[in-house]
Coordinates of C-alpha atoms and ligand atoms in Angstrom, one line a residue:
X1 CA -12.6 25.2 -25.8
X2 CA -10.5 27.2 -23.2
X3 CA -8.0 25.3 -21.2
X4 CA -8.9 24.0 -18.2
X5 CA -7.3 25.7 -14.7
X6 CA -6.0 24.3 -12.0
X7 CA -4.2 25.1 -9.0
X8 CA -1.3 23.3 -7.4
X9 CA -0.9 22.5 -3.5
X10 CA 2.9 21.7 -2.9
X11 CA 5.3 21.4 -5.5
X12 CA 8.1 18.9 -3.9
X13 CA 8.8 16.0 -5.4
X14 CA 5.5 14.8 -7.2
X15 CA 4.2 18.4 -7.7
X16 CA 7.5 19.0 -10.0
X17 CA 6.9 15.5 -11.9
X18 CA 3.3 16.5 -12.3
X19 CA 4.3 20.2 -13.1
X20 CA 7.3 19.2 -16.1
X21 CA 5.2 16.0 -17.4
X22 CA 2.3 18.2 -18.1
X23 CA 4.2 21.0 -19.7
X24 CA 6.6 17.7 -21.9
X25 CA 3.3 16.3 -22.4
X26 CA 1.5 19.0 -23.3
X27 CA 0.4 18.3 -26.8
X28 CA -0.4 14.7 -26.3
X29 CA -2.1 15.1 -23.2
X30 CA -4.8 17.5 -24.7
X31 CA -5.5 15.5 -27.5
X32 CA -6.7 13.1 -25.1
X33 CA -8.4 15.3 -22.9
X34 CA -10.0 16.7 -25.3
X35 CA -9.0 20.3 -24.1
X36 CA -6.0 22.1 -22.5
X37 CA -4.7 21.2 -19.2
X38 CA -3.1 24.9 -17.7
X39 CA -1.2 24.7 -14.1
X40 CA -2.2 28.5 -13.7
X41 CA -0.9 28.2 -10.0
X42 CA 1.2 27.0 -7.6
X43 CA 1.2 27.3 -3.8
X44 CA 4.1 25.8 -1.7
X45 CA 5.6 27.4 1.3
X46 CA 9.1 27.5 0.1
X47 CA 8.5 30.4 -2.8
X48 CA 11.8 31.0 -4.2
X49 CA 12.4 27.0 -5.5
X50 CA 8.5 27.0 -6.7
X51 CA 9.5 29.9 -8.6
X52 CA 13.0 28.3 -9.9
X53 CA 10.8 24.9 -11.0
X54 CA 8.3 26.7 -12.5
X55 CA 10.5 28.7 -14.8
X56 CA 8.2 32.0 -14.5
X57 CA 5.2 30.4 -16.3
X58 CA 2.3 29.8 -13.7
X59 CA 1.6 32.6 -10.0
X60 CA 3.5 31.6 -7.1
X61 CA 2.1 32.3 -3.4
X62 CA 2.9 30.6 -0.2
X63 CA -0.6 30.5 0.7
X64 CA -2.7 27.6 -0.6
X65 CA -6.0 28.6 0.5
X66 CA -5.6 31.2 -1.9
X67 CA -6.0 29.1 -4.8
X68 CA -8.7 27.0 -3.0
X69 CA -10.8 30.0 -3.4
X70 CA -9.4 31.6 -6.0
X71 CA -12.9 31.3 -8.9
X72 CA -10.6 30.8 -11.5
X73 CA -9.5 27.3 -10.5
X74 CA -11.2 24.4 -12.0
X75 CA -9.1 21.6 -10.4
X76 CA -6.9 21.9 -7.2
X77 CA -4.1 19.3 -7.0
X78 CA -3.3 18.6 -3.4
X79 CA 0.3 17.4 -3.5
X80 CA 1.3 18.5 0.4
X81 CA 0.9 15.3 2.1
X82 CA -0.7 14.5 5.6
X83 CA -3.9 14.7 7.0
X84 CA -3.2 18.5 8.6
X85 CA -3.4 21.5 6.2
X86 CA -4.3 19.2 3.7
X87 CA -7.2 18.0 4.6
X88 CA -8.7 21.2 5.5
X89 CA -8.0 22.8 2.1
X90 CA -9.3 19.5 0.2
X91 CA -12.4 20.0 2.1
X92 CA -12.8 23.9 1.3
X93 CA -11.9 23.3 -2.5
X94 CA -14.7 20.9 -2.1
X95 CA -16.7 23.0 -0.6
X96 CA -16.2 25.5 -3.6
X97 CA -17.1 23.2 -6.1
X98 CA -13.8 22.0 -7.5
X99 CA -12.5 18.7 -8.3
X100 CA -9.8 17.4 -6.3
X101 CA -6.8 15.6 -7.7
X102 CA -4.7 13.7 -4.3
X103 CA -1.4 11.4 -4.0
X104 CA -2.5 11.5 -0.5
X105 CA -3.3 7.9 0.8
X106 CA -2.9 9.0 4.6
X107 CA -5.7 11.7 4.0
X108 CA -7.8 9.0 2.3
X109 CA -7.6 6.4 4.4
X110 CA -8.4 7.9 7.2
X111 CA -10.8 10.7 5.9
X112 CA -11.9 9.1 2.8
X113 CA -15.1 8.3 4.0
X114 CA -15.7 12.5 4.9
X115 CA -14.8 13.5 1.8
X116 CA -15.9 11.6 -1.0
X117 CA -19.5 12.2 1.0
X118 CA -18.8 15.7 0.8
X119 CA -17.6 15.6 -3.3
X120 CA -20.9 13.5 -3.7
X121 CA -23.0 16.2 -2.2
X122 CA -21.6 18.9 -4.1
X123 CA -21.0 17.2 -7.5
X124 CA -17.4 17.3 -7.6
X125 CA -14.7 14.2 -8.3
X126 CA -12.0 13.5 -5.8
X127 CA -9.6 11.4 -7.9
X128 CA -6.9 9.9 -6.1
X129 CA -4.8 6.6 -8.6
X130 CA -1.6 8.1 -7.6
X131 CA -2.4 7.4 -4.0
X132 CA -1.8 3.1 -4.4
X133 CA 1.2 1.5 -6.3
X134 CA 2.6 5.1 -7.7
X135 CA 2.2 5.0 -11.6
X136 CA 0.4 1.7 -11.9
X137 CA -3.6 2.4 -12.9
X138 CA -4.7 -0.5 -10.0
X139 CA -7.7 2.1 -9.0
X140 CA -8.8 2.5 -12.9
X141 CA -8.4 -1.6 -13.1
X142 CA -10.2 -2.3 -9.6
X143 CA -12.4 0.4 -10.3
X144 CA -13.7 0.0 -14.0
X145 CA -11.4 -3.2 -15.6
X146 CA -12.6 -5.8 -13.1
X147 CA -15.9 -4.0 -12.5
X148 CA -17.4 -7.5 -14.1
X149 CA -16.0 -9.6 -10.8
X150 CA -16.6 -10.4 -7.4
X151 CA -12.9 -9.6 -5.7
X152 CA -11.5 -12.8 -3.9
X153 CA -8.3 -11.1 -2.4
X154 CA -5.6 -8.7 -3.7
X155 CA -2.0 -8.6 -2.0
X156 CA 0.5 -6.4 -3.1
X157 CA 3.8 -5.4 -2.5
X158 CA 2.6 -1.3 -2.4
X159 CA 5.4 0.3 -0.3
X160 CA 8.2 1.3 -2.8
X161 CA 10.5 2.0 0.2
X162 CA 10.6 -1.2 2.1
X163 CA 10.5 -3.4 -1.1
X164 CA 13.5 -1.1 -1.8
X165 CA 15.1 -1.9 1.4
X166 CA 14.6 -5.6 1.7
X167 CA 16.3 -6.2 -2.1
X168 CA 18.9 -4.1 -1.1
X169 CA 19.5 -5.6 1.9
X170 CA 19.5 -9.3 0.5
X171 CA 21.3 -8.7 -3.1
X172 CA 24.4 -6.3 -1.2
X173 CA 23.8 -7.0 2.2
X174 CA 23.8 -3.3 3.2
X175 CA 22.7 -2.9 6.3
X176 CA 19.3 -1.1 7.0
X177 CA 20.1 2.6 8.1
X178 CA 22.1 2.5 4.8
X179 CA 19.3 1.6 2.5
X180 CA 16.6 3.9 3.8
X181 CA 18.7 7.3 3.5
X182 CA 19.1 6.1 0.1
X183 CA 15.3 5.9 -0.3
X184 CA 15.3 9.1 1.1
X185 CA 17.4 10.8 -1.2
X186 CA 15.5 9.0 -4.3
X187 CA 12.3 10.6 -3.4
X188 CA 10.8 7.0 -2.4
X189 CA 10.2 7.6 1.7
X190 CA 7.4 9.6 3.0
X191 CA 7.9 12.7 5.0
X192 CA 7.8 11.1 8.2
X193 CA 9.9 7.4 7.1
X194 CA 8.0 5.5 10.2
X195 CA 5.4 5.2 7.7
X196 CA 7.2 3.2 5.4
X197 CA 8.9 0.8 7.9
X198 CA 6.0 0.3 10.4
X199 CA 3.9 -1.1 7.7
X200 CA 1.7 2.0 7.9
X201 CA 1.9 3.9 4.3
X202 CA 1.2 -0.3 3.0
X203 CA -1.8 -0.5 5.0
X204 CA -3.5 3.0 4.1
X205 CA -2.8 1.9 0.5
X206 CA -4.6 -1.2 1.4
X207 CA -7.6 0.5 3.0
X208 CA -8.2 1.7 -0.1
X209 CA -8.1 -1.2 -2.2
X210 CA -10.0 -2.5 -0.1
X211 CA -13.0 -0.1 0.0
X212 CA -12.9 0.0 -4.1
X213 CA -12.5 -4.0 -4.1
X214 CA -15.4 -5.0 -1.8
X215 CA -17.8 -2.1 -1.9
X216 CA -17.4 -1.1 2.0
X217 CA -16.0 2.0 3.5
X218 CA -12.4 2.7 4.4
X219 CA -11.3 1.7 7.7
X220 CA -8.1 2.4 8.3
X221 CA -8.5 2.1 11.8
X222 CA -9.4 -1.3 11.4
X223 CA -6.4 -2.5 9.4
X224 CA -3.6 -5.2 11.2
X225 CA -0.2 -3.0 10.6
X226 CA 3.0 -4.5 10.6
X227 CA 6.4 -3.2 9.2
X228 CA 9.7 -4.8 8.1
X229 CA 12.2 -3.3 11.1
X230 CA 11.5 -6.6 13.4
X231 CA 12.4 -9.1 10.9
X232 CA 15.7 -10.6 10.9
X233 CA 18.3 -11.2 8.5
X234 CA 18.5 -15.0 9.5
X235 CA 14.9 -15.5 8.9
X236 CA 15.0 -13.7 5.2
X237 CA 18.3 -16.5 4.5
X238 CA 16.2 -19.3 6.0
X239 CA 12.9 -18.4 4.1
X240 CA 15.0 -18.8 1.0
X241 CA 16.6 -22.0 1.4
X242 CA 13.3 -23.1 1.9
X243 CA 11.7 -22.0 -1.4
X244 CA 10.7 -18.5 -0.5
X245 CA 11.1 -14.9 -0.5
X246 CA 10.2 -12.6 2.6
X247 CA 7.7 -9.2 1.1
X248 CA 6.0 -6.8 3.1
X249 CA 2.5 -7.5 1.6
X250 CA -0.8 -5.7 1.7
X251 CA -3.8 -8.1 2.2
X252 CA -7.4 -7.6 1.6
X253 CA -9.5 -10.7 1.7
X254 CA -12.8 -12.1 1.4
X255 CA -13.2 -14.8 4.6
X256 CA -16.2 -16.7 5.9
X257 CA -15.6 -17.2 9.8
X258 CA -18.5 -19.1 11.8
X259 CA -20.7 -18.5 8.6
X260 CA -20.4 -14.5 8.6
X261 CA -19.0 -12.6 5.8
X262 CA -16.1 -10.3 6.8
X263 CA -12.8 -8.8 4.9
X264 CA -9.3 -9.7 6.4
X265 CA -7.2 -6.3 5.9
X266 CA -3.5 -6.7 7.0
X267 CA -0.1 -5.7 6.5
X268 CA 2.7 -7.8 7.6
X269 CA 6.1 -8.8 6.3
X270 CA 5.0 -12.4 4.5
X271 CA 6.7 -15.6 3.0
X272 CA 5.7 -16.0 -0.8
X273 CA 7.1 -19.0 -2.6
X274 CA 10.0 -17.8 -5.0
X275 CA 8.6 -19.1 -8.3
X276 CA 5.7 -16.8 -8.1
X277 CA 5.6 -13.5 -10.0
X278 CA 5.6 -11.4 -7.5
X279 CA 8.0 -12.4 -5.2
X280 CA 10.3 -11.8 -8.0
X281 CA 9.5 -7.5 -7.9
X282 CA 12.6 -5.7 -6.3
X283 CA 13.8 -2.2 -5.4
X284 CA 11.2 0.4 -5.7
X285 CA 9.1 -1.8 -8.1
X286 CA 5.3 -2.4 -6.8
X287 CA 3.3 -5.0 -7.9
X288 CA -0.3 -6.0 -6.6
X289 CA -2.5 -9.6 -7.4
X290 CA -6.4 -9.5 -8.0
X291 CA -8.1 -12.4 -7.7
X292 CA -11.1 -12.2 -9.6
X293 CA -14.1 -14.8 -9.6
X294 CA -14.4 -14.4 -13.9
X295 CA -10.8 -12.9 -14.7
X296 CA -8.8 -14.8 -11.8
X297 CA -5.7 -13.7 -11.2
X298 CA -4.3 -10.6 -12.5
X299 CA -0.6 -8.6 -11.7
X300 CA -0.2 -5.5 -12.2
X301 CA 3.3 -4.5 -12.0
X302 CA 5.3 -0.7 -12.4
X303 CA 7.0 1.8 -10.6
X304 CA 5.2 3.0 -7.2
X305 CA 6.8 6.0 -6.3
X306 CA 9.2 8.8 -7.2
X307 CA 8.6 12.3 -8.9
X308 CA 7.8 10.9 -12.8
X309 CA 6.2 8.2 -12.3
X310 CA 3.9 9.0 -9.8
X311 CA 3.3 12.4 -11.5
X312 CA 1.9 10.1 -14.6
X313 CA -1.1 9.1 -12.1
X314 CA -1.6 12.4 -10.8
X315 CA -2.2 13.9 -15.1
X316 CA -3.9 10.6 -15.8
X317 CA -6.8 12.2 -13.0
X318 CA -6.4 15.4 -14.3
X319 CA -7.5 13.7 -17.9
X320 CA -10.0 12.0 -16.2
X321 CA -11.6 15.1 -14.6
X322 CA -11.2 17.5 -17.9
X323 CA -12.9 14.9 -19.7
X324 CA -16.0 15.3 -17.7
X325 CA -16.9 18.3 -19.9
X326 CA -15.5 17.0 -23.2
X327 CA -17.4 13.7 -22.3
X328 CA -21.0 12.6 -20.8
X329 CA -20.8 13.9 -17.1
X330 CA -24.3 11.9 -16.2
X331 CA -21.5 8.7 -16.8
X332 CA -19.2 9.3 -14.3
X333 CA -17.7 6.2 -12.0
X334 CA -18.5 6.1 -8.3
X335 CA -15.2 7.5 -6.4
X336 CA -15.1 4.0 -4.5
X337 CA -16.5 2.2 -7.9
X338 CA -19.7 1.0 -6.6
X339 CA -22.7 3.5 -6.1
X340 CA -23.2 4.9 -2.6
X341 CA -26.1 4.1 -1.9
X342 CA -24.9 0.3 -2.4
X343 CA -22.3 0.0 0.0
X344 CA -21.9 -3.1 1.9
X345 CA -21.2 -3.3 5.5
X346 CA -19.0 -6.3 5.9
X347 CA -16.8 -6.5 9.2
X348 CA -13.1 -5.9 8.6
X349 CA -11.8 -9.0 11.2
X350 CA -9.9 -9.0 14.1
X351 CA -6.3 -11.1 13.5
X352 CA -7.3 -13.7 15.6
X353 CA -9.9 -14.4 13.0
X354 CA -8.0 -14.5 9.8
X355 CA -6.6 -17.8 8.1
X356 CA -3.2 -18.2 6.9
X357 CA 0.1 -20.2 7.0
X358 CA 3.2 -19.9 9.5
X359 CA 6.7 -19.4 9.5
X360 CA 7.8 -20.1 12.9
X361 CA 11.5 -20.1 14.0
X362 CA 12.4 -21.3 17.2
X363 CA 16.2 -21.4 19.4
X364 CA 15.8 -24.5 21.2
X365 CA 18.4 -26.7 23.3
X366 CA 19.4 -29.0 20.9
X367 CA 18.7 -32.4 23.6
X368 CA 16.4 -35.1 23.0
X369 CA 12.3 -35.1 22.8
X370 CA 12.1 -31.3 22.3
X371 CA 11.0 -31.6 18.6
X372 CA 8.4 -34.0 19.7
X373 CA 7.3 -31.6 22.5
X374 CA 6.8 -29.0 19.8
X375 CA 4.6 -31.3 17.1
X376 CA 2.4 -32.1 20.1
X377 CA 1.6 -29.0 20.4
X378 CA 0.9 -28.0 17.1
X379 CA -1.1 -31.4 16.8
X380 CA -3.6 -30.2 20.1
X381 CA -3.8 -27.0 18.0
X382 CA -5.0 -29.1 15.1
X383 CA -2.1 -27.1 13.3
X384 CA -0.8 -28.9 10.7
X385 CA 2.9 -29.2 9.7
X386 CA 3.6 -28.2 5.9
X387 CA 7.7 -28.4 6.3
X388 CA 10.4 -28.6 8.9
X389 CA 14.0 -27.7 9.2
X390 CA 16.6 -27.7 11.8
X391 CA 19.8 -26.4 11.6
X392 CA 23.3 -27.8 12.1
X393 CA 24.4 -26.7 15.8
X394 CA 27.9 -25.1 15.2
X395 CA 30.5 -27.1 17.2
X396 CA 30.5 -26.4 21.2
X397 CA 26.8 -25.0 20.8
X398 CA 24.6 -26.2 22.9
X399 CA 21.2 -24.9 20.6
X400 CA 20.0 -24.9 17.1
X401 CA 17.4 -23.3 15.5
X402 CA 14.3 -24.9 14.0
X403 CA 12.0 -23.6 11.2
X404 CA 9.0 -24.7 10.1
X405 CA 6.4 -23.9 7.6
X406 CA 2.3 -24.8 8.8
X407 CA -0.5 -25.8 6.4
X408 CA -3.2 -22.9 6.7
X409 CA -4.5 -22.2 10.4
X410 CA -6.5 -19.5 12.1
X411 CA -4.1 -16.7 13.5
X412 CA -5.6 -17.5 17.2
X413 CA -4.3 -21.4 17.0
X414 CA -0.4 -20.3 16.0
X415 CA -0.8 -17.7 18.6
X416 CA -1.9 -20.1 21.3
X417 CA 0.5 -23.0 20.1
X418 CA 3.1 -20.3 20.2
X419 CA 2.3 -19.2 24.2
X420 CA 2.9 -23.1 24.6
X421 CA 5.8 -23.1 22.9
X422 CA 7.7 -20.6 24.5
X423 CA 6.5 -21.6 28.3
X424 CA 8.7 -24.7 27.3
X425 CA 12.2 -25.3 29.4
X426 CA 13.6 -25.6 26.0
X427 CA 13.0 -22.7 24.2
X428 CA 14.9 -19.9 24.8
X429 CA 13.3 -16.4 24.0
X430 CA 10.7 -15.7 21.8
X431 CA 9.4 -17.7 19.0
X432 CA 9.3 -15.7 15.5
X433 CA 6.3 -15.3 13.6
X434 CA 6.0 -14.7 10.0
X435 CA 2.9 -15.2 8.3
X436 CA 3.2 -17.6 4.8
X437 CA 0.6 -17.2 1.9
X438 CA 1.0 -19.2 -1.2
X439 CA -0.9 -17.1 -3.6
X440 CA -2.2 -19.4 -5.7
Ligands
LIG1 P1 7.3 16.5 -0.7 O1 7.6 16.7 0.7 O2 8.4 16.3 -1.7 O3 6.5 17.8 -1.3 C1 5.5 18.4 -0.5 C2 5.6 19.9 -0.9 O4 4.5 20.6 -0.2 C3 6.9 20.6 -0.4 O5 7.4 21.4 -1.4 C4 6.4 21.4 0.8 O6 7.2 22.5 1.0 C5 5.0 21.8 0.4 N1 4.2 22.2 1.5 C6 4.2 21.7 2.8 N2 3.3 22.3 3.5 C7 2.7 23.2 2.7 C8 1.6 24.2 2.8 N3 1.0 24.4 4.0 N4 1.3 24.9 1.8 C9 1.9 24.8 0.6 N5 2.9 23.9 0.4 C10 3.3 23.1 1.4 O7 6.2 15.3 -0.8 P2 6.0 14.3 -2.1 O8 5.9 15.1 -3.3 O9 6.9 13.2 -2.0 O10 4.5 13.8 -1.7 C11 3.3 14.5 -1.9 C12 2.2 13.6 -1.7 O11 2.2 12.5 -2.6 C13 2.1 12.9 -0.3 O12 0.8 12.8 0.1 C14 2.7 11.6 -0.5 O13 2.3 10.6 0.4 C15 2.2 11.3 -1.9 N6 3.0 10.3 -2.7 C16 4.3 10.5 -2.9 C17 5.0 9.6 -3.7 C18 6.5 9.8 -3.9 O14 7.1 8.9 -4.6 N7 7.1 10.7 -3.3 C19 4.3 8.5 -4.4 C20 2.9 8.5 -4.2 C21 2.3 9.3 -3.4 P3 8.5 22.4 2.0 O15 9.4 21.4 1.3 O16 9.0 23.8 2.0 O17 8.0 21.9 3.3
LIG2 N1 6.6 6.2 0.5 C1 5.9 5.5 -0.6 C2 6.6 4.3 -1.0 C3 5.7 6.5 -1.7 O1 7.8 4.1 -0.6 O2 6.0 3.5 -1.7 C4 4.7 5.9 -2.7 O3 3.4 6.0 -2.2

């Protein structure tokens, strides 16, 4: 059987792991496949370096829609990034009747919905397991490994860059500008960095965990987002001498509030006790939990970005795809794993609906009765104290901090305890929030 063709959108810095682990690979790779895997393109706008990475061996134009309609071209790789150019040429490659092989989470979890409608309609496989957690297979393990379970919950520490960061910043206590440029220059960040730090690359990796996990649509739009760059150095030190470990963590969750079904989907920096697994994955390392009603929990655990890594996802599609015609097609798995026609229309909730425990850190005068004014507070609340600690004042100083750690609670009680809290005389400022989930 003749090689199968395929066209690549964007060589940066996963199209040139995709581009030299296919051509190390080569060999192995088609064995698997069960035929030949040829890059017989690549578009990117800067010319001169596609040509320098690709050695002479494949065409090189600037113009991608050129290989989206180019006949030859089985499979187009969209390696660009965004939801711009690429979303228009993922569409028309679509439209042509090609696959579609993405590391493009942004494009997905926004326009997911649009387009795997669109590759239903015309037959056509948009496979995207580089787009969550890098080179770990969690789509291939939500999607077919765990297809015997109902999904609990999943977290996951799915942003490279900001696991990267907070290690970093706790093991060598480099400051934060430092530690991102280095992220940078290791290929980690995405184009536009914001992404990273605000919470928002986690999140669209989490919209689609969620839509493979639970059977429901993505809905991005929907998703709580919350990045690292507003948590504090003090309450990382703090969280540890308590037991924990501060991770910006990805949550989907199954929740019954007032006797309706709905999926909590947030991302928020979180306290995780330090003895679990996962709270032990640092630098670039991801790592997400699955919950599982027959398998229960499951890690899964690898590198979730940079060039090689990611680029093994990426050729692990490209397998997947090229096996269609070495294989059965009529056995193909549903792009979000359960059929269409099935899909499930459970709410994503608002934050004041979803249940978890607190951190909360308060600068109070350090003077009689003010601890007492804070438990009654948190008692009318019917929020329950799990641990408390309050720090030393330094000689002279007049306040002290106090931590403490709630028992699980509805978002809308801390949120109204916290209003209380900070209309006190004795607290100064504003009371820090950090959401707490035991994972176990
Ligand atoms: P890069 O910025 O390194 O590569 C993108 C490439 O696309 C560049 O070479 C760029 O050229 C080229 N390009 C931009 N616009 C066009 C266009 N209109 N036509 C043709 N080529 C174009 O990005 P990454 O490789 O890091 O990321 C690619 C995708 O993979 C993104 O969706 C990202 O989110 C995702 N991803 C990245 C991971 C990583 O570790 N980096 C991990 C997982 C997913 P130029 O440089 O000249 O602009
Ligand atoms: N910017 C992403 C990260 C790349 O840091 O994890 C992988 O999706």
């Amino acid at each position: 059987m003749k090689p199968i063709k395929v066209g690549l959108l964007g060589i940066g810095t996963v199209g040139a792991g995709t581009f030299n682990v296919l051509a190390r690979n080569q060999e192995e790779i088609t064995r698997r496949a069960g035929r030949g895997i040829e890059i017989i393109a690549v578009a990117d706008l800067n010319t001169a370096r596609a040509n320098e990475l690709t050695g002479g061996k494949c065409k090189v134009v600037s113009d991608a829609r050129e290989l989206v309609n180019d006949p030859e071209i089985d499979i187009i790789i969209e390696l660009i990034g965004g939801y711009g150019i690429a979303r228009e040429l993922v569409m028309q490659a679509i439209a042509n009747g090609k696959h579609v092989v993405t590391a493009n989470k942004a494009l997905l979890a926004t326009h997911g919905n649009e387009i795997f409608a669109a590759a239903q309609a015309k037959g056509v496989m948009v496979a995207f397991e580089a787009a969550v957690a890098g080179g770990i297979p969690i789509i291939k393990a939500l999607r077919e490994g765990l297809t015997a379970n109902r999904i609990q919950w999943l977290a996951g520490i799915i942003n490279g860059t900001t696991n990267f960061i907070l290690s970093e910043m706790r093991d060598k206590g480099l400051d934060f500008d430092t530690v991102l440029k280095e992220a940078q220059r290791l290929g980690y960040a995405e184009a536009d960095p914001t992404f990273d730090i605000e919470g928002v690359d986690a999140a669209h990796k989490a919209t689609i965990m969620s839509a493979i996990a639970f059977g429901i649509p993505v809905q991005f739009d929907k998703a709580h987002v919350e990045g690292i760059t507003k948590l504090q150095a003090v309450d990382i030190q703090y969280a540890e001498q308590l037991g924990y470990r501060i991770k910006l963590l990805g949550i989907a969750k199954r929740a019954i509030v007032n006797g309706t079904e709905g999926i909590e989907l947030r991302v928020h920096p979180t306290l995780i006790p330090s003895k679990r697994l996962i709270a032990n994955v640092e630098g670039a390392m991801n790592a997400v939990l699955v919950q599982g009603d027959a398998v229960g929990a499951t890690l899964y655990y690898g590198k979730g970005a940079g060039s090689e890594p990611t680029a093994s996802a990426v050729i692990a599609d490209l397998v997947d795809i090229t096996r269609l015609a070495t294989a059965d097609p009529e056995h193909r798995v549903p792009h979000l794993a359960f059929q269409p026609n099935a899909m499930n229309d459970i709410n994503i909730l608002p934050m004041s609906e979803i249940t978890t425990s607190y951190y909360l850190r308060l600068n109070v005068v350090d003077q009689p009765g003010v601890l007492a004014d804070l438990t009654r507070i948190l008692a009318d609340a019917t929020i329950s104290i799990d641990a408390m600690m309050q720090k030393e004042p330094a000689d002279n100083e007049t306040h002290t901090d106090i931590v403490i750690l709630t028992h699980q609670t509805q978002e809308k009680n801390v949120v109204a305890a916290i209003a209380k809290m900070e209309a006190l005389s004795t607290v100064v400022g504003q009371v820090t929030k950090i959401r707490l989930e035991n994972l176990s």
